[in-house]
């Protein structure tokens, strides 16, 4: 599936999920979905949908079904969902405990997020592309 098809599929699912919220869209996500096991439960439900779509889906280049069991979004049967939760918990540790203590970094608050390593791919980048050779 090409990138634009993945984006379209995620955007359609996000729109369906957002429409299904109705007046609950502004409520904390954990009051709408009881299975949340991260701090994302504190954000408004509509924001959680956007975070899932852009923050996770786009950053990894996947559709919702990569982590979620179709028709059973609350299921924990997906190892990918469990890994995503753990990686989500890892990011603040990197940002607050590690990066914040490195002297000389540019900017006031240097951060990493899913895109930093994944760059639209399921697996984090482990190698660099070969540089173009000059003539």
PDB file of N, CA, C and O in Angstrom, residues 35-108:
ATOM      1  N   UNK A  35      -9.644   1.567  28.608  1.00  0.00           N
ATOM      2  CA  UNK A  35      -8.481   0.682  28.504  1.00  0.00           C
ATOM      3  C   UNK A  35      -7.153   1.416  28.331  1.00  0.00           C
ATOM      4  O   UNK A  35      -6.123   0.780  28.160  1.00  0.00           O
ATOM      5  N   UNK A  36      -7.157   2.734  28.415  1.00  0.00           N
ATOM      6  CA  UNK A  36      -5.912   3.476  28.221  1.00  0.00           C
ATOM      7  C   UNK A  36      -4.969   3.229  29.396  1.00  0.00           C
ATOM      8  O   UNK A  36      -5.367   3.292  30.542  1.00  0.00           O
ATOM      9  N   UNK A  37      -3.719   2.971  29.062  1.00  0.00           N
ATOM     10  CA  UNK A  37      -2.747   2.615  30.095  1.00  0.00           C
ATOM     11  C   UNK A  37      -1.527   3.526  30.067  1.00  0.00           C
ATOM     12  O   UNK A  37      -0.450   3.142  30.501  1.00  0.00           O
ATOM     13  N   UNK A  38      -1.706   4.739  29.534  1.00  0.00           N
ATOM     14  CA  UNK A  38      -0.638   5.728  29.517  1.00  0.00           C
ATOM     15  C   UNK A  38      -1.222   7.074  29.921  1.00  0.00           C
ATOM     16  O   UNK A  38      -2.431   7.211  30.107  1.00  0.00           O
ATOM     17  N   UNK A  39      -0.365   8.074  29.996  1.00  0.00           N
ATOM     18  CA  UNK A  39      -0.817   9.426  30.328  1.00  0.00           C
ATOM     19  C   UNK A  39      -1.687  10.038  29.232  1.00  0.00           C
ATOM     20  O   UNK A  39      -2.245  11.108  29.432  1.00  0.00           O
ATOM     21  N   UNK A  40      -1.811   9.389  28.103  1.00  0.00           N
ATOM     22  CA  UNK A  40      -2.665   9.911  27.034  1.00  0.00           C
ATOM     23  C   UNK A  40      -4.126   9.965  27.454  1.00  0.00           C
ATOM     24  O   UNK A  40      -4.920  10.650  26.822  1.00  0.00           O
ATOM     25  N   UNK A  41      -4.478   9.286  28.504  1.00  0.00           N
ATOM     26  CA  UNK A  41      -5.852   9.322  29.001  1.00  0.00           C
ATOM     27  C   UNK A  41      -6.260  10.691  29.502  1.00  0.00           C
ATOM     28  O   UNK A  41      -7.451  10.983  29.606  1.00  0.00           O
ATOM     29  N   UNK A  42      -5.309  11.547  29.770  1.00  0.00           N
ATOM     30  CA  UNK A  42      -5.608  12.882  30.295  1.00  0.00           C
ATOM     31  C   UNK A  42      -5.950  13.896  29.201  1.00  0.00           C
ATOM     32  O   UNK A  42      -6.511  14.932  29.495  1.00  0.00           O
ATOM     33  N   UNK A  43      -5.585  13.616  27.954  1.00  0.00           N
ATOM     34  CA  UNK A  43      -5.872  14.563  26.872  1.00  0.00           C
ATOM     35  C   UNK A  43      -7.326  14.422  26.431  1.00  0.00           C
ATOM     36  O   UNK A  43      -7.949  13.370  26.631  1.00  0.00           O
ATOM     37  N   UNK A  44      -7.895  15.473  25.830  1.00  0.00           N
ATOM     38  CA  UNK A  44      -9.255  15.336  25.303  1.00  0.00           C
ATOM     39  C   UNK A  44      -9.321  14.192  24.276  1.00  0.00           C
ATOM     40  O   UNK A  44      -8.358  13.957  23.538  1.00  0.00           O
ATOM     41  N   UNK A  45     -10.439  13.509  24.254  1.00  0.00           N
ATOM     42  CA  UNK A  45     -10.606  12.355  23.372  1.00  0.00           C
ATOM     43  C   UNK A  45     -10.294  12.701  21.919  1.00  0.00           C
ATOM     44  O   UNK A  45      -9.650  11.922  21.217  1.00  0.00           O
ATOM     45  N   UNK A  46     -10.734  13.874  21.453  1.00  0.00           N
ATOM     46  CA  UNK A  46     -10.470  14.247  20.057  1.00  0.00           C
ATOM     47  C   UNK A  46      -8.970  14.390  19.810  1.00  0.00           C
ATOM     48  O   UNK A  46      -8.482  14.074  18.736  1.00  0.00           O
ATOM     49  N   UNK A  47      -8.233  14.851  20.819  1.00  0.00           N
ATOM     50  CA  UNK A  47      -6.785  14.979  20.671  1.00  0.00           C
ATOM     51  C   UNK A  47      -6.108  13.615  20.611  1.00  0.00           C
ATOM     52  O   UNK A  47      -5.125  13.445  19.896  1.00  0.00           O
ATOM     53  N   UNK A  48      -6.630  12.667  21.375  1.00  0.00           N
ATOM     54  CA  UNK A  48      -6.059  11.321  21.339  1.00  0.00           C
ATOM     55  C   UNK A  48      -6.166  10.738  19.933  1.00  0.00           C
ATOM     56  O   UNK A  48      -5.226  10.112  19.445  1.00  0.00           O
ATOM     57  N   UNK A  49      -7.287  10.957  19.290  1.00  0.00           N
ATOM     58  CA  UNK A  49      -7.452  10.452  17.925  1.00  0.00           C
ATOM     59  C   UNK A  49      -6.405  11.077  17.005  1.00  0.00           C
ATOM     60  O   UNK A  49      -5.779  10.383  16.199  1.00  0.00           O
ATOM     61  N   UNK A  50      -6.180  12.371  17.138  1.00  0.00           N
ATOM     62  CA  UNK A  50      -5.172  13.044  16.316  1.00  0.00           C
ATOM     63  C   UNK A  50      -3.770  12.524  16.635  1.00  0.00           C
ATOM     64  O   UNK A  50      -2.948  12.325  15.733  1.00  0.00           O
ATOM     65  N   UNK A  51      -3.486  12.300  17.913  1.00  0.00           N
ATOM     66  CA  UNK A  51      -2.180  11.773  18.321  1.00  0.00           C
ATOM     67  C   UNK A  51      -1.968  10.382  17.733  1.00  0.00           C
ATOM     68  O   UNK A  51      -0.885  10.062  17.236  1.00  0.00           O
ATOM     69  N   UNK A  52      -2.988   9.548  17.797  1.00  0.00           N
ATOM     70  CA  UNK A  52      -2.875   8.201  17.227  1.00  0.00           C
ATOM     71  C   UNK A  52      -2.649   8.265  15.719  1.00  0.00           C
ATOM     72  O   UNK A  52      -1.808   7.547  15.174  1.00  0.00           O
ATOM     73  N   UNK A  53      -3.390   9.143  15.048  1.00  0.00           N
ATOM     74  CA  UNK A  53      -3.302   9.249  13.598  1.00  0.00           C
ATOM     75  C   UNK A  53      -1.946   9.795  13.162  1.00  0.00           C
ATOM     76  O   UNK A  53      -1.245   9.174  12.367  1.00  0.00           O
ATOM     77  N   UNK A  54      -1.585  10.942  13.692  1.00  0.00           N
ATOM     78  CA  UNK A  54      -0.357  11.602  13.242  1.00  0.00           C
ATOM     79  C   UNK A  54       0.875  11.152  14.030  1.00  0.00           C
ATOM     80  O   UNK A  54       1.906  10.842  13.445  1.00  0.00           O
ATOM     81  N   UNK A  55       0.762  11.134  15.346  1.00  0.00           N
ATOM     82  CA  UNK A  55       1.913  10.827  16.174  1.00  0.00           C
ATOM     83  C   UNK A  55       2.394   9.399  16.042  1.00  0.00           C
ATOM     84  O   UNK A  55       3.591   9.142  15.968  1.00  0.00           O
ATOM     85  N   UNK A  56       1.472   8.483  16.016  1.00  0.00           N
ATOM     86  CA  UNK A  56       1.857   7.072  15.909  1.00  0.00           C
ATOM     87  C   UNK A  56       1.761   6.583  14.466  1.00  0.00           C
ATOM     88  O   UNK A  56       2.739   6.101  13.915  1.00  0.00           O
ATOM     89  N   UNK A  57       0.576   6.698  13.870  1.00  0.00           N
ATOM     90  CA  UNK A  57       0.357   6.163  12.526  1.00  0.00           C
ATOM     91  C   UNK A  57       1.293   6.727  11.478  1.00  0.00           C
ATOM     92  O   UNK A  57       1.953   5.985  10.748  1.00  0.00           O
ATOM     93  N   UNK A  58       1.365   8.047  11.398  1.00  0.00           N
ATOM     94  CA  UNK A  58       2.228   8.667  10.387  1.00  0.00           C
ATOM     95  C   UNK A  58       3.702   8.450  10.712  1.00  0.00           C
ATOM     96  O   UNK A  58       4.499   8.180   9.817  1.00  0.00           O
ATOM     97  N   UNK A  59       4.064   8.546  11.973  1.00  0.00           N
ATOM     98  CA  UNK A  59       5.467   8.377  12.355  1.00  0.00           C
ATOM     99  C   UNK A  59       5.998   6.988  12.014  1.00  0.00           C
ATOM    100  O   UNK A  59       7.170   6.832  11.694  1.00  0.00           O
ATOM    101  N   UNK A  60       5.125   5.976  12.090  1.00  0.00           N
ATOM    102  CA  UNK A  60       5.538   4.610  11.777  1.00  0.00           C
ATOM    103  C   UNK A  60       5.128   4.168  10.376  1.00  0.00           C
ATOM    104  O   UNK A  60       5.495   3.085   9.936  1.00  0.00           O
ATOM    105  N   UNK A  61       4.323   4.992   9.685  1.00  0.00           N
ATOM    106  CA  UNK A  61       3.886   4.634   8.337  1.00  0.00           C
ATOM    107  C   UNK A  61       2.945   3.449   8.325  1.00  0.00           C
ATOM    108  O   UNK A  61       3.054   2.581   7.460  1.00  0.00           O
ATOM    109  N   UNK A  62       2.016   3.406   9.289  1.00  0.00           N
ATOM    110  CA  UNK A  62       1.107   2.260   9.413  1.00  0.00           C
ATOM    111  C   UNK A  62      -0.343   2.714   9.534  1.00  0.00           C
ATOM    112  O   UNK A  62      -0.622   3.876   9.808  1.00  0.00           O
ATOM    113  N   UNK A  63      -1.239   1.758   9.341  1.00  0.00           N
ATOM    114  CA  UNK A  63      -2.659   1.988   9.588  1.00  0.00           C
ATOM    115  C   UNK A  63      -2.968   1.605  11.022  1.00  0.00           C
ATOM    116  O   UNK A  63      -2.169   0.975  11.715  1.00  0.00           O
ATOM    117  N   UNK A  64      -4.159   1.955  11.464  1.00  0.00           N
ATOM    118  CA  UNK A  64      -4.589   1.690  12.841  1.00  0.00           C
ATOM    119  C   UNK A  64      -4.471   0.206  13.199  1.00  0.00           C
ATOM    120  O   UNK A  64      -4.129  -0.143  14.327  1.00  0.00           O
ATOM    121  N   UNK A  65      -4.751  -0.657  12.218  1.00  0.00           N
ATOM    122  CA  UNK A  65      -4.766  -2.102  12.458  1.00  0.00           C
ATOM    123  C   UNK A  65      -3.385  -2.676  12.734  1.00  0.00           C
ATOM    124  O   UNK A  65      -3.258  -3.834  13.097  1.00  0.00           O
ATOM    125  N   UNK A  66      -2.347  -1.879  12.570  1.00  0.00           N
ATOM    126  CA  UNK A  66      -1.018  -2.380  12.894  1.00  0.00           C
ATOM    127  C   UNK A  66      -0.912  -2.659  14.387  1.00  0.00           C
ATOM    128  O   UNK A  66      -0.319  -3.647  14.811  1.00  0.00           O
ATOM    129  N   UNK A  67      -1.506  -1.786  15.198  1.00  0.00           N
ATOM    130  CA  UNK A  67      -1.469  -1.950  16.654  1.00  0.00           C
ATOM    131  C   UNK A  67      -2.800  -2.410  17.239  1.00  0.00           C
ATOM    132  O   UNK A  67      -2.827  -3.009  18.309  1.00  0.00           O
ATOM    133  N   UNK A  68      -3.891  -2.095  16.569  1.00  0.00           N
ATOM    134  CA  UNK A  68      -5.223  -2.391  17.099  1.00  0.00           C
ATOM    135  C   UNK A  68      -5.863  -3.571  16.383  1.00  0.00           C
ATOM    136  O   UNK A  68      -5.750  -3.706  15.166  1.00  0.00           O
ATOM    137  N   UNK A  69      -6.549  -4.412  17.145  1.00  0.00           N
ATOM    138  CA  UNK A  69      -7.314  -5.513  16.576  1.00  0.00           C
ATOM    139  C   UNK A  69      -8.567  -4.908  15.944  1.00  0.00           C
ATOM    140  O   UNK A  69      -9.330  -4.223  16.639  1.00  0.00           O
ATOM    141  N   UNK A  70      -8.772  -5.097  14.630  1.00  0.00           N
ATOM    142  CA  UNK A  70      -9.942  -4.498  13.974  1.00  0.00           C
ATOM    143  C   UNK A  70     -11.236  -4.856  14.692  1.00  0.00           C
ATOM    144  O   UNK A  70     -11.476  -6.004  15.043  1.00  0.00           O
ATOM    145  N   UNK A  71     -12.039  -3.831  14.942  1.00  0.00           N
ATOM    146  CA  UNK A  71     -13.311  -4.027  15.624  1.00  0.00           C
ATOM    147  C   UNK A  71     -13.200  -4.162  17.134  1.00  0.00           C
ATOM    148  O   UNK A  71     -14.202  -4.211  17.831  1.00  0.00           O
ATOM    149  N   UNK A  72     -11.977  -4.262  17.642  1.00  0.00           N
ATOM    150  CA  UNK A  72     -11.739  -4.424  19.083  1.00  0.00           C
ATOM    151  C   UNK A  72     -10.558  -3.543  19.500  1.00  0.00           C
ATOM    152  O   UNK A  72      -9.519  -4.041  19.952  1.00  0.00           O
ATOM    153  N   UNK A  73     -10.716  -2.236  19.332  1.00  0.00           N
ATOM    154  CA  UNK A  73      -9.626  -1.313  19.608  1.00  0.00           C
ATOM    155  C   UNK A  73      -9.144  -1.390  21.049  1.00  0.00           C
ATOM    156  O   UNK A  73      -8.007  -1.050  21.349  1.00  0.00           O
ATOM    157  N   UNK A  74      -9.994  -1.861  21.953  1.00  0.00           N
ATOM    158  CA  UNK A  74      -9.598  -1.951  23.361  1.00  0.00           C
ATOM    159  C   UNK A  74      -8.810  -3.220  23.687  1.00  0.00           C
ATOM    160  O   UNK A  74      -8.263  -3.346  24.768  1.00  0.00           O
ATOM    161  N   UNK A  75      -8.712  -4.131  22.736  1.00  0.00           N
ATOM    162  CA  UNK A  75      -8.008  -5.382  22.966  1.00  0.00           C
ATOM    163  C   UNK A  75      -6.509  -5.147  23.166  1.00  0.00           C
ATOM    164  O   UNK A  75      -5.909  -4.309  22.505  1.00  0.00           O
ATOM    165  N   UNK A  76      -5.917  -5.900  24.063  1.00  0.00           N
ATOM    166  CA  UNK A  76      -4.472  -5.853  24.292  1.00  0.00           C
ATOM    167  C   UNK A  76      -3.778  -7.059  23.663  1.00  0.00           C
ATOM    168  O   UNK A  76      -2.654  -7.394  24.041  1.00  0.00           O
ATOM    169  N   UNK A  77      -4.431  -7.704  22.711  1.00  0.00           N
ATOM    170  CA  UNK A  77      -3.873  -8.898  22.086  1.00  0.00           C
ATOM    171  C   UNK A  77      -2.749  -8.616  21.094  1.00  0.00           C
ATOM    172  O   UNK A  77      -2.095  -9.533  20.633  1.00  0.00           O
ATOM    173  N   UNK A  78      -2.521  -7.354  20.765  1.00  0.00           N
ATOM    174  CA  UNK A  78      -1.498  -7.001  19.782  1.00  0.00           C
ATOM    175  C   UNK A  78      -0.180  -6.675  20.479  1.00  0.00           C
ATOM    176  O   UNK A  78      -0.110  -5.779  21.315  1.00  0.00           O
ATOM    177  N   UNK A  79       0.866  -7.402  20.118  1.00  0.00           N
ATOM    178  CA  UNK A  79       2.189  -7.120  20.677  1.00  0.00           C
ATOM    179  C   UNK A  79       2.656  -5.733  20.247  1.00  0.00           C
ATOM    180  O   UNK A  79       3.339  -5.034  20.993  1.00  0.00           O
ATOM    181  N   UNK A  80       2.253  -5.304  19.040  1.00  0.00           N
ATOM    182  CA  UNK A  80       2.650  -3.984  18.563  1.00  0.00           C
ATOM    183  C   UNK A  80       2.067  -2.888  19.458  1.00  0.00           C
ATOM    184  O   UNK A  80       2.733  -1.887  19.727  1.00  0.00           O
ATOM    185  N   UNK A  81       0.841  -3.088  19.935  1.00  0.00           N
ATOM    186  CA  UNK A  81       0.222  -2.114  20.835  1.00  0.00           C
ATOM    187  C   UNK A  81       0.991  -2.054  22.150  1.00  0.00           C
ATOM    188  O   UNK A  81       1.245  -0.972  22.684  1.00  0.00           O
ATOM    189  N   UNK A  82       1.399  -3.201  22.642  1.00  0.00           N
ATOM    190  CA  UNK A  82       2.164  -3.241  23.893  1.00  0.00           C
ATOM    191  C   UNK A  82       3.528  -2.572  23.725  1.00  0.00           C
ATOM    192  O   UNK A  82       3.978  -1.827  24.600  1.00  0.00           O
ATOM    193  N   UNK A  83       4.171  -2.805  22.580  1.00  0.00           N
ATOM    194  CA  UNK A  83       5.468  -2.183  22.313  1.00  0.00           C
ATOM    195  C   UNK A  83       5.303  -0.675  22.193  1.00  0.00           C
ATOM    196  O   UNK A  83       6.109   0.091  22.740  1.00  0.00           O
ATOM    197  N   UNK A  84       4.254  -0.234  21.498  1.00  0.00           N
ATOM    198  CA  UNK A  84       4.013   1.208  21.345  1.00  0.00           C
ATOM    199  C   UNK A  84       3.832   1.878  22.705  1.00  0.00           C
ATOM    200  O   UNK A  84       4.343   2.982  22.938  1.00  0.00           O
ATOM    201  N   UNK A  85       3.120   1.228  23.599  1.00  0.00           N
ATOM    202  CA  UNK A  85       2.946   1.788  24.951  1.00  0.00           C
ATOM    203  C   UNK A  85       4.289   1.947  25.660  1.00  0.00           C
ATOM    204  O   UNK A  85       4.555   2.964  26.286  1.00  0.00           O
ATOM    205  N   UNK A  86       5.118   0.940  25.569  1.00  0.00           N
ATOM    206  CA  UNK A  86       6.423   0.999  26.237  1.00  0.00           C
ATOM    207  C   UNK A  86       7.315   2.060  25.606  1.00  0.00           C
ATOM    208  O   UNK A  86       8.029   2.779  26.310  1.00  0.00           O
ATOM    209  N   UNK A  87       7.265   2.178  24.301  1.00  0.00           N
ATOM    210  CA  UNK A  87       8.075   3.200  23.646  1.00  0.00           C
ATOM    211  C   UNK A  87       7.538   4.588  23.988  1.00  0.00           C
ATOM    212  O   UNK A  87       8.325   5.527  24.158  1.00  0.00           O
ATOM    213  N   UNK A  88       6.230   4.713  24.123  1.00  0.00           N
ATOM    214  CA  UNK A  88       5.638   5.985  24.530  1.00  0.00           C
ATOM    215  C   UNK A  88       6.121   6.371  25.928  1.00  0.00           C
ATOM    216  O   UNK A  88       6.394   7.536  26.201  1.00  0.00           O
ATOM    217  N   UNK A  89       6.268   5.384  26.793  1.00  0.00           N
ATOM    218  CA  UNK A  89       6.777   5.639  28.145  1.00  0.00           C
ATOM    219  C   UNK A  89       8.276   5.965  28.131  1.00  0.00           C
ATOM    220  O   UNK A  89       8.781   6.631  29.027  1.00  0.00           O
ATOM    221  N   UNK A  90       8.984   5.486  27.115  1.00  0.00           N
ATOM    222  CA  UNK A  90      10.416   5.720  27.004  1.00  0.00           C
ATOM    223  C   UNK A  90      10.717   7.178  26.624  1.00  0.00           C
ATOM    224  O   UNK A  90      11.701   7.747  27.104  1.00  0.00           O
ATOM    225  N   UNK A  91       9.885   7.775  25.778  1.00  0.00           N
ATOM    226  CA  UNK A  91      10.153   9.113  25.249  1.00  0.00           C
ATOM    227  C   UNK A  91      10.333  10.166  26.339  1.00  0.00           C
ATOM    228  O   UNK A  91      11.310  10.919  26.311  1.00  0.00           O
ATOM    229  N   UNK A  92       9.450  10.260  27.349  1.00  0.00           N
ATOM    230  CA  UNK A  92       9.692  11.266  28.390  1.00  0.00           C
ATOM    231  C   UNK A  92      10.983  11.025  29.164  1.00  0.00           C
ATOM    232  O   UNK A  92      11.639  11.982  29.585  1.00  0.00           O
ATOM    233  N   UNK A  93      11.344   9.773  29.331  1.00  0.00           N
ATOM    234  CA  UNK A  93      12.605   9.491  30.031  1.00  0.00           C
ATOM    235  C   UNK A  93      13.787  10.034  29.231  1.00  0.00           C
ATOM    236  O   UNK A  93      14.721  10.607  29.793  1.00  0.00           O
ATOM    237  N   UNK A  94      13.735   9.850  27.914  1.00  0.00           N
ATOM    238  CA  UNK A  94      14.800  10.394  27.071  1.00  0.00           C
ATOM    239  C   UNK A  94      14.795  11.917  27.136  1.00  0.00           C
ATOM    240  O   UNK A  94      15.831  12.545  27.346  1.00  0.00           O
ATOM    241  N   UNK A  95      13.615  12.500  26.951  1.00  0.00           N
ATOM    242  CA  UNK A  95      13.516  13.961  26.898  1.00  0.00           C
ATOM    243  C   UNK A  95      13.827  14.625  28.226  1.00  0.00           C
ATOM    244  O   UNK A  95      14.553  15.615  28.274  1.00  0.00           O
ATOM    245  N   UNK A  96      13.282  14.108  29.312  1.00  0.00           N
ATOM    246  CA  UNK A  96      13.408  14.769  30.606  1.00  0.00           C
ATOM    247  C   UNK A  96      14.648  14.349  31.379  1.00  0.00           C
ATOM    248  O   UNK A  96      15.250  15.157  32.083  1.00  0.00           O
ATOM    249  N   UNK A  97      15.017  13.090  31.273  1.00  0.00           N
ATOM    250  CA  UNK A  97      16.129  12.598  32.074  1.00  0.00           C
ATOM    251  C   UNK A  97      17.464  12.629  31.333  1.00  0.00           C
ATOM    252  O   UNK A  97      18.497  12.823  31.962  1.00  0.00           O
ATOM    253  N   UNK A  98      17.450  12.413  30.044  1.00  0.00           N
ATOM    254  CA  UNK A  98      18.707  12.319  29.315  1.00  0.00           C
ATOM    255  C   UNK A  98      19.038  13.589  28.541  1.00  0.00           C
ATOM    256  O   UNK A  98      20.067  14.216  28.784  1.00  0.00           O
ATOM    257  N   UNK A  99      18.172  13.973  27.598  1.00  0.00           N
ATOM    258  CA  UNK A  99      18.460  15.157  26.789  1.00  0.00           C
ATOM    259  C   UNK A  99      18.578  16.415  27.627  1.00  0.00           C
ATOM    260  O   UNK A  99      19.441  17.260  27.369  1.00  0.00           O
ATOM    261  N   UNK A 100      17.730  16.543  28.621  1.00  0.00           N
ATOM    262  CA  UNK A 100      17.734  17.748  29.447  1.00  0.00           C
ATOM    263  C   UNK A 100      19.062  17.928  30.185  1.00  0.00           C
ATOM    264  O   UNK A 100      19.401  19.038  30.585  1.00  0.00           O
ATOM    265  N   UNK A 101      19.815  16.862  30.334  1.00  0.00           N
ATOM    266  CA  UNK A 101      21.068  16.927  31.089  1.00  0.00           C
ATOM    267  C   UNK A 101      22.308  17.027  30.203  1.00  0.00           C
ATOM    268  O   UNK A 101      23.426  17.035  30.710  1.00  0.00           O
ATOM    269  N   UNK A 102      22.115  17.111  28.898  1.00  0.00           N
ATOM    270  CA  UNK A 102      23.255  17.221  27.993  1.00  0.00           C
ATOM    271  C   UNK A 102      23.553  18.701  27.773  1.00  0.00           C
ATOM    272  O   UNK A 102      22.744  19.422  27.190  1.00  0.00           O
ATOM    273  N   UNK A 103      24.698  19.159  28.263  1.00  0.00           N
ATOM    274  CA  UNK A 103      25.015  20.576  28.093  1.00  0.00           C
ATOM    275  C   UNK A 103      25.317  20.899  26.632  1.00  0.00           C
ATOM    276  O   UNK A 103      25.835  20.072  25.897  1.00  0.00           O
ATOM    277  N   UNK A 104      24.930  22.091  26.236  1.00  0.00           N
ATOM    278  CA  UNK A 104      25.292  22.582  24.915  1.00  0.00           C
ATOM    279  C   UNK A 104      24.350  22.227  23.786  1.00  0.00           C
ATOM    280  O   UNK A 104      24.613  22.592  22.644  1.00  0.00           O
ATOM    281  N   UNK A 105      23.264  21.503  24.055  1.00  0.00           N
ATOM    282  CA  UNK A 105      22.326  21.213  22.976  1.00  0.00           C
ATOM    283  C   UNK A 105      21.645  22.498  22.539  1.00  0.00           C
ATOM    284  O   UNK A 105      21.341  23.367  23.356  1.00  0.00           O
ATOM    285  N   UNK A 106      21.405  22.625  21.263  1.00  0.00           N
ATOM    286  CA  UNK A 106      20.750  23.816  20.728  1.00  0.00           C
ATOM    287  C   UNK A 106      19.284  23.834  21.115  1.00  0.00           C
ATOM    288  O   UNK A 106      18.640  22.797  21.171  1.00  0.00           O
ATOM    289  N   UNK A 107      18.749  24.992  21.380  1.00  0.00           N
ATOM    290  CA  UNK A 107      17.339  25.130  21.716  1.00  0.00           C
ATOM    291  C   UNK A 107      17.103  24.992  23.206  1.00  0.00           C
ATOM    292  O   UNK A 107      17.911  24.427  23.937  1.00  0.00           O
ATOM    293  N   UNK A 108      15.959  25.505  23.632  1.00  0.00           N
ATOM    294  CA  UNK A 108      15.619  25.463  25.059  1.00  0.00           C
ATOM    295  C   UNK A 108      15.197  24.069  25.508  1.00  0.00           C
ATOM    296  O   UNK A 108      15.542  23.637  26.587  1.00  0.00           O
TER     297      UNK A 108
END
